[in-house]
Amino acid sequence: MIKDVLFIYIDRWEFFVDLMWEHINISLIAITISSILGILIGIIISQFRKVSSLILGIINFTYTIPAISMLGFLIPIWGIGNSNAIIALSIYGLLPMVRNTYIGITNIDKKIIEASIGMGSTEFQSLYKIKFPLSMPVILSGFRNMVIMTISLTGIASFVGAGGLGVAIYRGITTNNSAMTIAGSIAVASLALVIDFLIGRIEKFAYKRKKINKKALILWLLIPFIGLAGFFYFSMDKESINIASKPMTEQLIISEIIGQLIEDELDVKVKITKGVGGGTSNIHPALIKGDFDLYPEYTGTSWEFVLKEEGMLEEGEEGYNRLKDLYEEKFDLSYIGLYGFNNSYGLAIRKEIAEKFDIKTYSDLSKFSENLVYGGEYDFFEREDGYKGLSDLYGLKFKDIVNIDVGLKYDAMNYKDIDVMNVFTTDGQISRGDIVILEDDKSFFPKYYAGTVVRRDILEKHPRLEEVLLLLEGIIDDETMSNLNYKVEIEKMDEKIVAMEFLKEKGLIKVK
Amino acid sequence: MNIIEFKNIYKSYNQNIVLENFSLNIEKGEFITVIGSSGSGKTTVLKLINGLITPDKGEILIDNQSIEKIDKIKLRRKIGYVIQGIGLFPHLSVKKNINYVLELGGKSLNEVDLNILIEKMGLEKKMMDRFPDELSGGQQQRVGIARAVAANPDILLMDEPFGAVDDITRKSLQKEIKIIHKNLGITIFFITHDIREALKLGSKVLIMDKGEIHQYSTPDNIRENPKTKFVKQLVGII
Ligand SMILES: Nc1ncnc2c1ncn2[C@@H]1O[C@H](COP(=O)(O)OP(=O)(O)O)[C@@H](O)[C@H]1O
Ligand SMILES: [Mg+2]
């Protein structure tokens, strides 16, 4: 495992350096905002004690909101991406800053403050000459906590499509690559430790002799500027085409394929936000808002989850056209092309058995089901449209039914513990070749064909975009997709390379 | 000429009445020492002078001008203040502490004036860049006084300034404050709990108990004609 992690660092050091830099930038902006705002609020409530318990109460309350929920709450307001993360992190960072500033200032010996006022300081002079410097050690310790917390929390900001090292962690989780997750986590932890150490040094340096060292002050003042620079660095990317993808291996690959194809065909920068947490429920609103320009989506999801239509979407051209029309009408979004594969529930059977009894369809399966063992995750047995509906429609009666964890299903099949199981039709592990996907001949499961959903104004802005996206129409079938998934999930290849090789193979980008 | 006048002052904290119909005149150039039982309102009277406390009723005149009409910030910069328990700013060097009042107005002592002040207060130049906690109690007290007189104030308020120093240091501090009073022609309002100190330093002694003035007179007169039982007891201690 340690070796795997090391290899990841070596193999993808550029990837990690970019993420690290982005991580630092996001954290730094949030830290700057929390510091300035937190100190200001802290000072204000220390001057107006009457409101202090109210404000501290409110801030304490926001602190009890789990970070993930906080990020989620802000999506409707700030959309997806770095700005959302920065706002959430800044709000989080407020508490230690406000509290420590408040405590620092209110705990100063009253006599000293009285002396400063009694000698003719204005309130403001007393604040910046006496109270602020004297509370600085307490404020600094709050600052230190806040910085560590912010750097760590930035690790989960990729949940809302922000960048930073969380991308590696999240990528590792969605592609079942634990070495990647560990590599990302270690990087976050190391960053936090290094920064903590550095602040510790600055603290020592600044308080060598109690008075605030001028040099340290300058360092302090530099922080907002670095933060601002970072902010501009992020806001520059506005002109690119922004692609989103859900947190699934398949979507990571498809978004890379789309991105590389667009960059190759059109002279435009592409920014891919990979693995947006919450998937459609967060990406769709962000697309309408304009935070993203396009993303791969599934017809079934659009129909049931986005449009909330009753019943199944009709098969074929007709159904797809209805979906297209509704999307244009309701959201001003275009569905462009279907890649070909259908990622939905399917039943898989061990190849051995399929060949022996010549089982090709679910109906064929029903004739032999009495002799076979079925395995599926708990969830599938619970759903109305899961096992129960399926077995009723086809008259399936298995010898035994086993509850089994998703992650262990394929192994169980390998060890012949189970003979039949439900899978997703593009699962990478299907490509191992010892199982066969059966045909849903009575169309029990809804279809989830994948295609690209695009903002219409982007299509107008880039007249050739539609044509380019249509290049992908019908060229990725279930098998191809599960093959690509296999490469990323099992062979641990980088999805960028997988996407590039695929495009080359199809002759869609020039072989360099 | 009166530099400070209290006219029928009332002051209470919540329900606790501290001053009731309190009147007092202080002439320019006097060295007033104030003594009385603890809680009798001495500090309250002192803080009324620099406006840290405002009276509930009555009028205070500084230089014949009602304190209400005077800009408090300007007033305080012309009144030196030596706080009970020293009150040096721990994060500022000795030099910065001394210059504090002047710097509030954007000025600072020139080297010559600073050296004179240092000399007069029995301090040393090498102490200027140190911090308060690197000085002895007596040295800190000297810095406190230097800080209070650096801006050349008309009035100097001192609240039990020598309470926490040893006898030898106190004696020399007493000597020095006397010299300062003589040289600067400043009006001093000096609270102490030591009757010997009060009688030794004051050109006039103010004796208070429970918010009331028991006697306000020269040290000689107080020794010879103690007016009340309380004063007799105080003087009798000697
Ligand atoms: N800020 C305050 N709030 C409430 N009571 C006070 C306050 N300051 C002083 N007192 C009370 O007023 C009385 C006089 O206090 P003070 O003027 O400090 O007396 P002294 O300096 O003679 O010891 C005391 O009973 C004291 O407890
Ligand atoms: Mg007192």
Short mmCIF file of C-alpha atoms in Angstrom, two decimals, chain A residues 71-479:
data_model
loop_
_atom_site.label_atom_id
_atom_site.label_comp_id
_atom_site.label_asym_id
_atom_site.label_seq_id
_atom_site.Cartn_x
_atom_site.Cartn_y
_atom_site.Cartn_z
CA LEU A 71 -21.49 23.25 1.65
CA GLY A 72 -24.82 21.82 0.52
CA PHE A 73 -26.90 24.70 1.93
CA LEU A 74 -24.89 27.19 -0.02
CA ILE A 75 -25.37 25.57 -3.40
CA PRO A 76 -28.67 27.34 -4.15
CA ILE A 77 -27.05 30.68 -3.31
CA TRP A 78 -23.53 30.39 -4.61
CA GLY A 79 -23.76 27.47 -6.94
CA ILE A 80 -21.09 24.89 -7.34
CA GLY A 81 -17.38 25.40 -7.31
CA ASN A 82 -14.64 27.31 -5.57
CA SER A 83 -16.68 30.33 -4.54
CA ASN A 84 -19.18 28.16 -2.69
CA ALA A 85 -16.39 26.32 -0.93
CA ILE A 86 -14.61 29.55 -0.06
CA ILE A 87 -17.77 31.06 1.45
CA ALA A 88 -18.54 27.94 3.47
CA LEU A 89 -14.97 27.69 4.71
CA SER A 90 -14.92 31.37 5.57
CA ILE A 91 -18.09 31.05 7.62
CA TYR A 92 -16.58 28.08 9.39
CA GLY A 93 -13.39 29.91 10.13
CA LEU A 94 -15.26 32.81 11.70
CA LEU A 95 -15.92 31.17 15.03
CA PRO A 96 -12.36 30.68 16.25
CA MET A 97 -11.43 34.15 15.02
CA VAL A 98 -14.43 35.95 16.53
CA ARG A 99 -14.25 34.03 19.77
CA ASN A 100 -10.54 34.47 20.30
CA THR A 101 -10.59 38.13 19.35
CA TYR A 102 -13.47 38.68 21.74
CA ILE A 103 -11.86 36.70 24.56
CA GLY A 104 -8.48 38.28 23.89
CA ILE A 105 -9.83 41.80 24.11
CA THR A 106 -12.26 41.32 26.99
CA ASN A 107 -9.67 39.54 29.13
CA ILE A 108 -7.18 42.38 29.09
CA ASP A 109 -6.59 43.86 32.54
CA LYS A 110 -9.22 46.59 32.96
CA LYS A 111 -6.64 48.79 34.67
CA ILE A 112 -4.53 48.92 31.57
CA ILE A 113 -7.41 49.93 29.37
CA GLU A 114 -8.47 52.50 31.92
CA ALA A 115 -4.94 53.85 32.01
CA SER A 116 -4.96 54.29 28.25
CA ILE A 117 -8.32 56.05 28.27
CA GLY A 118 -7.40 58.11 31.33
CA MET A 119 -4.32 59.40 29.53
CA GLY A 120 -6.38 60.71 26.66
CA SER A 121 -6.55 57.92 24.09
CA THR A 122 -9.56 57.97 21.87
CA GLU A 123 -11.53 54.72 21.80
CA PHE A 124 -9.86 53.89 18.51
CA GLN A 125 -6.37 54.66 19.77
CA SER A 126 -6.99 52.52 22.80
CA LEU A 127 -8.11 49.75 20.48
CA TYR A 128 -5.22 49.70 18.08
CA LYS A 129 -2.46 50.78 20.44
CA ILE A 130 -3.45 48.73 23.46
CA LYS A 131 -6.28 46.25 23.17
CA PHE A 132 -5.45 44.77 19.78
CA PRO A 133 -1.75 44.18 20.35
CA LEU A 134 -2.36 42.83 23.84
CA SER A 135 -4.94 40.36 22.60
CA MET A 136 -2.73 39.33 19.70
CA PRO A 137 -1.40 36.13 21.30
CA VAL A 138 -4.93 34.89 21.92
CA ILE A 139 -6.04 35.95 18.43
CA LEU A 140 -3.01 34.22 16.94
CA SER A 141 -3.79 30.96 18.65
CA GLY A 142 -7.32 31.17 17.26
CA PHE A 143 -5.85 31.96 13.88
CA ARG A 144 -3.64 28.92 14.08
CA ASN A 145 -6.58 26.65 14.87
CA MET A 146 -8.63 28.21 12.14
CA VAL A 147 -5.92 27.75 9.55
CA ILE A 148 -5.48 24.07 10.34
CA MET A 149 -9.21 23.55 10.33
CA THR A 150 -9.64 25.38 7.03
CA ILE A 151 -6.88 23.44 5.32
CA SER A 152 -8.40 20.17 6.47
CA LEU A 153 -11.94 21.18 5.55
CA THR A 154 -10.83 22.29 2.12
CA GLY A 155 -10.25 18.57 1.64
CA ILE A 156 -13.99 18.01 1.49
CA ALA A 157 -14.70 21.05 -0.64
CA SER A 158 -14.49 18.99 -3.78
CA PHE A 159 -17.90 17.72 -2.71
CA VAL A 160 -19.29 20.87 -4.26
CA GLY A 161 -17.00 20.83 -7.22
CA ALA A 162 -14.20 22.93 -5.77
CA GLY A 163 -10.61 22.02 -6.51
CA GLY A 164 -7.81 21.18 -4.15
CA LEU A 165 -6.48 17.94 -2.75
CA GLY A 166 -10.01 16.80 -1.94
CA VAL A 167 -10.27 16.07 -5.65
CA ALA A 168 -7.71 13.32 -5.24
CA ILE A 169 -9.45 11.94 -2.17
CA TYR A 170 -12.83 12.00 -3.83
CA ARG A 171 -11.45 10.59 -7.05
CA GLY A 172 -9.97 7.74 -5.08
CA ILE A 173 -13.32 7.03 -3.45
CA THR A 174 -15.36 7.14 -6.63
CA THR A 175 -12.95 5.05 -8.64
CA ASN A 176 -12.35 2.61 -5.82
CA ASN A 177 -8.66 3.52 -5.73
CA SER A 178 -7.72 3.57 -2.07
CA ALA A 179 -4.07 4.44 -2.74
CA MET A 180 -5.28 7.64 -4.41
CA THR A 181 -7.51 8.44 -1.43
CA ILE A 182 -4.65 7.87 0.97
CA ALA A 183 -2.25 9.89 -1.15
CA GLY A 184 -4.70 12.81 -1.13
CA SER A 185 -5.33 12.55 2.60
CA ILE A 186 -1.65 12.40 3.43
CA ALA A 187 -1.04 15.45 1.28
CA VAL A 188 -3.76 17.40 3.13
CA ALA A 189 -2.42 16.34 6.52
CA SER A 190 1.16 17.21 5.58
CA LEU A 191 0.12 20.59 4.27
CA ALA A 192 -1.71 21.30 7.53
CA LEU A 193 1.28 20.24 9.60
CA VAL A 194 3.75 22.30 7.59
CA ILE A 195 1.59 25.40 7.77
CA ASP A 196 1.03 24.87 11.51
CA PHE A 197 4.77 24.68 11.99
CA LEU A 198 5.32 27.84 9.94
CA ILE A 199 2.75 29.80 11.91
CA GLY A 200 4.37 28.55 15.08
CA ARG A 201 7.65 29.99 13.87
CA ILE A 202 6.08 33.31 12.95
CA GLU A 203 4.43 33.43 16.35
CA LYS A 204 7.74 32.88 18.11
CA PHE A 205 9.47 35.37 15.91
CA ALA A 206 6.77 37.98 16.42
CA TYR A 207 6.62 37.55 20.18
CA LYS A 208 10.28 37.23 20.89
CA ARG A 209 9.98 40.35 22.92
CA LYS A 210 6.25 40.77 23.40
CA LYS A 211 6.06 43.70 21.10
CA ILE A 212 4.90 42.91 17.62
CA ASN A 213 7.81 42.70 15.34
CA LYS A 214 7.46 44.97 12.34
CA LYS A 215 8.62 42.25 9.97
CA ALA A 216 6.00 39.86 11.26
CA LEU A 217 3.39 42.53 10.82
CA ILE A 218 4.39 42.88 7.21
CA LEU A 219 4.09 39.13 6.78
CA TRP A 220 0.61 39.40 8.19
CA LEU A 221 -0.29 42.13 5.82
CA LEU A 222 0.99 40.09 2.91
CA ILE A 223 -1.52 37.35 3.49
CA PRO A 224 -4.54 39.27 2.18
CA PHE A 225 -2.60 40.22 -0.92
CA ILE A 226 -1.67 36.66 -1.66
CA GLY A 227 -5.31 35.82 -1.09
CA LEU A 228 -6.45 38.48 -3.51
CA ALA A 229 -3.95 37.32 -6.09
CA GLY A 230 -5.37 33.85 -5.74
CA PHE A 231 -8.84 35.18 -6.16
CA PHE A 232 -7.98 36.79 -9.47
CA TYR A 233 -6.23 33.65 -10.49
CA PHE A 234 -9.51 31.80 -10.11
CA SER A 235 -11.77 34.37 -11.62
CA MET A 236 -9.71 34.40 -14.80
CA ASP A 237 -11.08 31.06 -15.90
CA LYS A 238 -14.48 32.49 -16.69
CA GLU A 239 -14.13 32.29 -20.46
CA SER A 240 -13.60 28.55 -20.67
CA ILE A 241 -16.21 25.88 -21.29
CA ASN A 242 -17.05 24.36 -17.93
CA ILE A 243 -17.79 20.67 -17.87
CA ALA A 244 -19.19 18.90 -14.83
CA SER A 245 -19.30 15.24 -14.00
CA LYS A 246 -20.94 13.17 -11.33
CA PRO A 247 -18.88 11.18 -8.84
CA MET A 248 -18.75 7.98 -10.87
CA THR A 249 -15.80 6.50 -12.73
CA GLU A 250 -17.75 6.45 -15.96
CA GLN A 251 -18.57 10.12 -15.74
CA LEU A 252 -14.96 11.02 -15.06
CA ILE A 253 -13.95 9.25 -18.23
CA ILE A 254 -16.76 10.63 -20.37
CA SER A 255 -16.13 14.18 -19.19
CA GLU A 256 -12.46 13.75 -20.13
CA ILE A 257 -13.45 12.42 -23.54
CA ILE A 258 -15.76 15.38 -24.13
CA GLY A 259 -13.21 17.83 -22.81
CA GLN A 260 -10.30 16.57 -24.87
CA LEU A 261 -12.42 16.41 -27.98
CA ILE A 262 -13.63 19.98 -27.55
CA GLU A 263 -10.12 21.28 -26.89
CA ASP A 264 -8.90 19.49 -29.95
CA GLU A 265 -11.66 20.57 -32.30
CA LEU A 266 -12.48 24.06 -31.04
CA ASP A 267 -9.95 26.61 -30.00
CA VAL A 268 -11.29 27.04 -26.51
CA LYS A 269 -10.17 26.28 -22.98
CA VAL A 270 -12.01 23.56 -21.14
CA LYS A 271 -12.37 23.28 -17.40
CA ILE A 272 -13.62 19.98 -16.03
CA THR A 273 -15.04 19.77 -12.53
CA LYS A 274 -14.92 16.12 -11.72
CA GLY A 275 -17.10 14.21 -9.34
CA VAL A 276 -19.47 16.92 -8.15
CA GLY A 277 -21.01 15.60 -4.94
CA GLY A 278 -24.74 14.97 -5.03
CA GLY A 279 -24.58 14.38 -8.77
CA THR A 280 -27.58 15.53 -10.75
CA SER A 281 -29.26 17.23 -7.80
CA ASN A 282 -26.36 19.67 -7.63
CA ILE A 283 -25.16 19.78 -11.22
CA HIS A 284 -28.52 20.41 -12.87
CA PRO A 285 -29.26 23.62 -10.89
CA ALA A 286 -25.66 24.75 -11.39
CA LEU A 287 -26.02 24.22 -15.12
CA ILE A 288 -29.17 26.33 -15.22
CA LYS A 289 -27.43 29.00 -13.20
CA GLY A 290 -24.49 28.99 -15.58
CA ASP A 291 -21.81 27.67 -13.25
CA PHE A 292 -21.39 24.77 -15.64
CA ASP A 293 -21.96 24.62 -19.36
CA LEU A 294 -22.42 20.92 -20.02
CA TYR A 295 -22.31 17.48 -18.44
CA PRO A 296 -23.05 13.86 -19.28
CA GLU A 297 -26.49 12.77 -18.10
CA TYR A 298 -28.70 9.69 -18.37
CA THR A 299 -32.11 9.71 -20.02
CA GLY A 300 -33.71 7.78 -17.18
CA THR A 301 -32.38 10.17 -14.58
CA SER A 302 -33.57 13.17 -16.56
CA TRP A 303 -36.98 11.67 -16.99
CA GLU A 304 -37.63 10.47 -13.46
CA PHE A 305 -35.48 12.68 -11.32
CA VAL A 306 -35.22 15.99 -13.16
CA LEU A 307 -38.54 16.15 -15.02
CA LYS A 308 -40.29 14.02 -12.39
CA GLU A 309 -42.43 12.39 -15.09
CA GLU A 310 -44.62 9.43 -14.22
CA GLY A 311 -44.03 6.10 -15.90
CA MET A 312 -41.18 5.01 -18.07
CA LEU A 313 -39.69 7.00 -20.91
CA GLU A 314 -40.66 5.42 -24.21
CA GLU A 315 -37.92 3.51 -25.91
CA GLY A 316 -36.26 4.73 -29.06
CA GLU A 317 -36.27 7.90 -31.10
CA GLU A 318 -39.71 9.04 -30.03
CA GLY A 319 -39.06 8.96 -26.31
CA TYR A 320 -35.71 10.66 -26.73
CA ASN A 321 -37.25 13.45 -28.78
CA ARG A 322 -39.85 14.06 -26.09
CA LEU A 323 -37.12 14.33 -23.54
CA LYS A 324 -35.17 16.73 -25.75
CA ASP A 325 -38.23 18.94 -26.26
CA LEU A 326 -39.08 19.04 -22.58
CA TYR A 327 -35.50 20.01 -21.70
CA GLU A 328 -35.49 22.86 -24.19
CA GLU A 329 -38.89 24.08 -23.15
CA LYS A 330 -38.42 23.87 -19.42
CA PHE A 331 -34.75 24.56 -18.88
CA ASP A 332 -33.41 26.01 -22.10
CA LEU A 333 -30.99 23.10 -22.18
CA SER A 334 -30.17 20.83 -25.10
CA TYR A 335 -29.72 17.08 -25.00
CA ILE A 336 -27.18 16.36 -27.67
CA GLY A 337 -26.51 12.87 -28.96
CA LEU A 338 -26.48 9.62 -27.02
CA TYR A 339 -23.14 7.87 -26.73
CA GLY A 340 -24.76 4.48 -27.11
CA PHE A 341 -24.38 2.74 -23.78
CA ASN A 342 -27.12 2.19 -21.28
CA ASN A 343 -26.04 2.27 -17.67
CA SER A 344 -28.91 0.68 -15.85
CA TYR A 345 -29.65 -2.34 -13.75
CA GLY A 346 -29.04 -5.61 -15.45
CA LEU A 347 -28.78 -9.22 -14.48
CA ALA A 348 -25.46 -10.96 -14.83
CA ILE A 349 -24.87 -14.68 -14.83
CA ARG A 350 -21.75 -16.78 -14.70
CA LYS A 351 -20.60 -17.45 -18.25
CA GLU A 352 -20.18 -21.14 -17.57
CA ILE A 353 -23.86 -21.53 -16.71
CA ALA A 354 -25.08 -19.28 -19.49
CA GLU A 355 -23.26 -21.38 -22.06
CA LYS A 356 -24.29 -24.71 -20.56
CA PHE A 357 -28.01 -23.91 -20.58
CA ASP A 358 -27.96 -21.41 -23.43
CA ILE A 359 -29.40 -18.59 -21.33
CA LYS A 360 -29.53 -15.25 -23.18
CA THR A 361 -32.56 -13.41 -21.83
CA TYR A 362 -34.35 -12.96 -18.50
CA SER A 363 -37.07 -15.23 -19.85
CA ASP A 364 -34.52 -17.95 -20.55
CA LEU A 365 -33.26 -17.47 -17.01
CA SER A 366 -36.68 -18.04 -15.48
CA LYS A 367 -36.68 -21.60 -16.82
CA PHE A 368 -33.56 -22.50 -14.85
CA SER A 369 -33.82 -20.21 -11.87
CA GLU A 370 -34.82 -23.00 -9.47
CA ASN A 371 -31.32 -24.39 -9.66
CA LEU A 372 -29.48 -21.09 -9.23
CA VAL A 373 -28.41 -18.88 -6.35
CA TYR A 374 -29.15 -15.14 -6.58
CA GLY A 375 -27.03 -12.48 -4.93
CA GLY A 376 -27.87 -8.83 -4.55
CA GLU A 377 -27.36 -5.92 -2.19
CA TYR A 378 -29.92 -5.27 0.49
CA ASP A 379 -31.08 -2.17 -1.27
CA PHE A 380 -32.15 -4.04 -4.37
CA PHE A 381 -34.45 -6.35 -2.43
CA GLU A 382 -36.06 -3.42 -0.68
CA ARG A 383 -37.10 -1.50 -3.76
CA GLU A 384 -40.53 -1.91 -5.35
CA ASP A 385 -38.91 -1.61 -8.75
CA GLY A 386 -36.13 -3.97 -7.67
CA TYR A 387 -36.12 -7.65 -7.06
CA LYS A 388 -39.79 -8.03 -6.27
CA GLY A 389 -41.12 -6.46 -9.44
CA LEU A 390 -38.51 -8.21 -11.49
CA SER A 391 -39.24 -11.70 -10.20
CA ASP A 392 -43.00 -11.15 -10.49
CA LEU A 393 -42.73 -10.08 -14.12
CA TYR A 394 -40.46 -12.92 -15.23
CA GLY A 395 -41.58 -15.55 -12.76
CA LEU A 396 -38.13 -15.97 -11.25
CA LYS A 397 -37.80 -18.43 -8.36
CA PHE A 398 -34.26 -18.96 -7.23
CA LYS A 399 -32.98 -21.81 -5.15
CA ASP A 400 -31.54 -19.35 -2.71
CA ILE A 401 -31.28 -15.61 -2.36
CA VAL A 402 -28.22 -14.05 -0.73
CA ASN A 403 -27.83 -10.56 0.65
CA ILE A 404 -24.42 -9.35 -0.34
CA ASP A 405 -22.44 -6.14 -0.18
CA VAL A 406 -21.96 -4.25 -3.46
CA GLY A 407 -18.20 -4.34 -3.14
CA LEU A 408 -18.12 -8.11 -2.70
CA LYS A 409 -20.59 -9.15 -5.40
CA TYR A 410 -18.07 -9.80 -8.11
CA ASP A 411 -15.83 -11.79 -5.79
CA ALA A 412 -18.77 -13.92 -4.69
CA MET A 413 -19.45 -14.64 -8.33
CA ASN A 414 -15.82 -15.57 -8.81
CA TYR A 415 -15.91 -18.03 -5.96
CA LYS A 416 -19.17 -19.44 -7.33
CA ASP A 417 -21.00 -18.54 -4.13
CA ILE A 418 -23.69 -17.02 -6.32
CA ASP A 419 -24.72 -17.67 -9.90
CA VAL A 420 -26.82 -14.67 -10.79
CA MET A 421 -26.70 -11.10 -9.56
CA ASN A 422 -27.90 -7.65 -10.40
CA VAL A 423 -25.21 -5.31 -11.74
CA PHE A 424 -24.92 -2.03 -13.49
CA THR A 425 -24.56 -2.71 -17.15
CA THR A 426 -21.36 -0.74 -17.54
CA ASP A 427 -19.56 -1.91 -14.38
CA GLY A 428 -15.87 -2.21 -15.07
CA GLN A 429 -15.62 -5.68 -13.61
CA ILE A 430 -17.97 -7.07 -16.22
CA SER A 431 -15.03 -6.83 -18.61
CA ARG A 432 -13.21 -9.59 -16.77
CA GLY A 433 -15.10 -11.87 -19.09
CA ASP A 434 -16.29 -14.60 -16.77
CA ILE A 435 -19.82 -13.21 -16.58
CA VAL A 436 -22.51 -12.46 -19.13
CA ILE A 437 -25.16 -9.76 -19.10
CA LEU A 438 -28.60 -11.03 -19.98
CA GLU A 439 -31.17 -9.28 -22.09
CA ASP A 440 -34.12 -7.63 -20.36
CA ASP A 441 -36.53 -8.95 -23.04
CA LYS A 442 -39.68 -7.58 -21.37
CA SER A 443 -38.06 -4.23 -20.61
CA PHE A 444 -38.45 -4.31 -16.86
CA PHE A 445 -35.63 -1.89 -16.02
CA PRO A 446 -35.84 1.69 -17.25
CA LYS A 447 -33.14 2.66 -19.70
CA TYR A 448 -30.37 5.05 -18.74
CA TYR A 449 -28.79 6.06 -22.01
CA ALA A 450 -26.05 8.62 -21.59
CA GLY A 451 -25.85 11.83 -23.59
CA THR A 452 -24.62 15.38 -23.21
CA VAL A 453 -26.77 18.09 -21.66
CA VAL A 454 -25.66 21.57 -22.74
CA ARG A 455 -26.73 25.15 -22.07
CA ARG A 456 -28.21 26.57 -25.24
CA ASP A 457 -26.39 29.87 -25.02
CA ILE A 458 -23.10 27.99 -25.10
CA LEU A 459 -24.17 26.28 -28.30
CA GLU A 460 -24.82 29.69 -29.80
CA LYS A 461 -21.56 31.07 -28.56
CA HIS A 462 -19.61 28.17 -30.04
CA PRO A 463 -21.40 27.34 -33.28
CA ARG A 464 -19.39 24.18 -33.94
CA LEU A 465 -19.89 22.75 -30.47
CA GLU A 466 -23.02 20.78 -31.35
CA GLU A 467 -21.30 19.21 -34.34
CA VAL A 468 -18.35 18.24 -32.16
CA LEU A 469 -20.51 16.67 -29.49
CA LEU A 470 -22.37 14.69 -32.13
CA LEU A 471 -19.07 13.01 -33.04
CA LEU A 472 -19.56 10.94 -29.91
CA GLU A 473 -23.02 9.75 -30.93
CA GLY A 474 -23.39 6.01 -30.84
CA ILE A 475 -19.69 5.19 -30.54
CA ILE A 476 -19.56 3.85 -26.98
CA ASP A 477 -21.59 0.71 -26.36
CA ASP A 478 -22.05 -1.02 -22.99
CA GLU A 479 -19.04 -3.23 -23.52
#
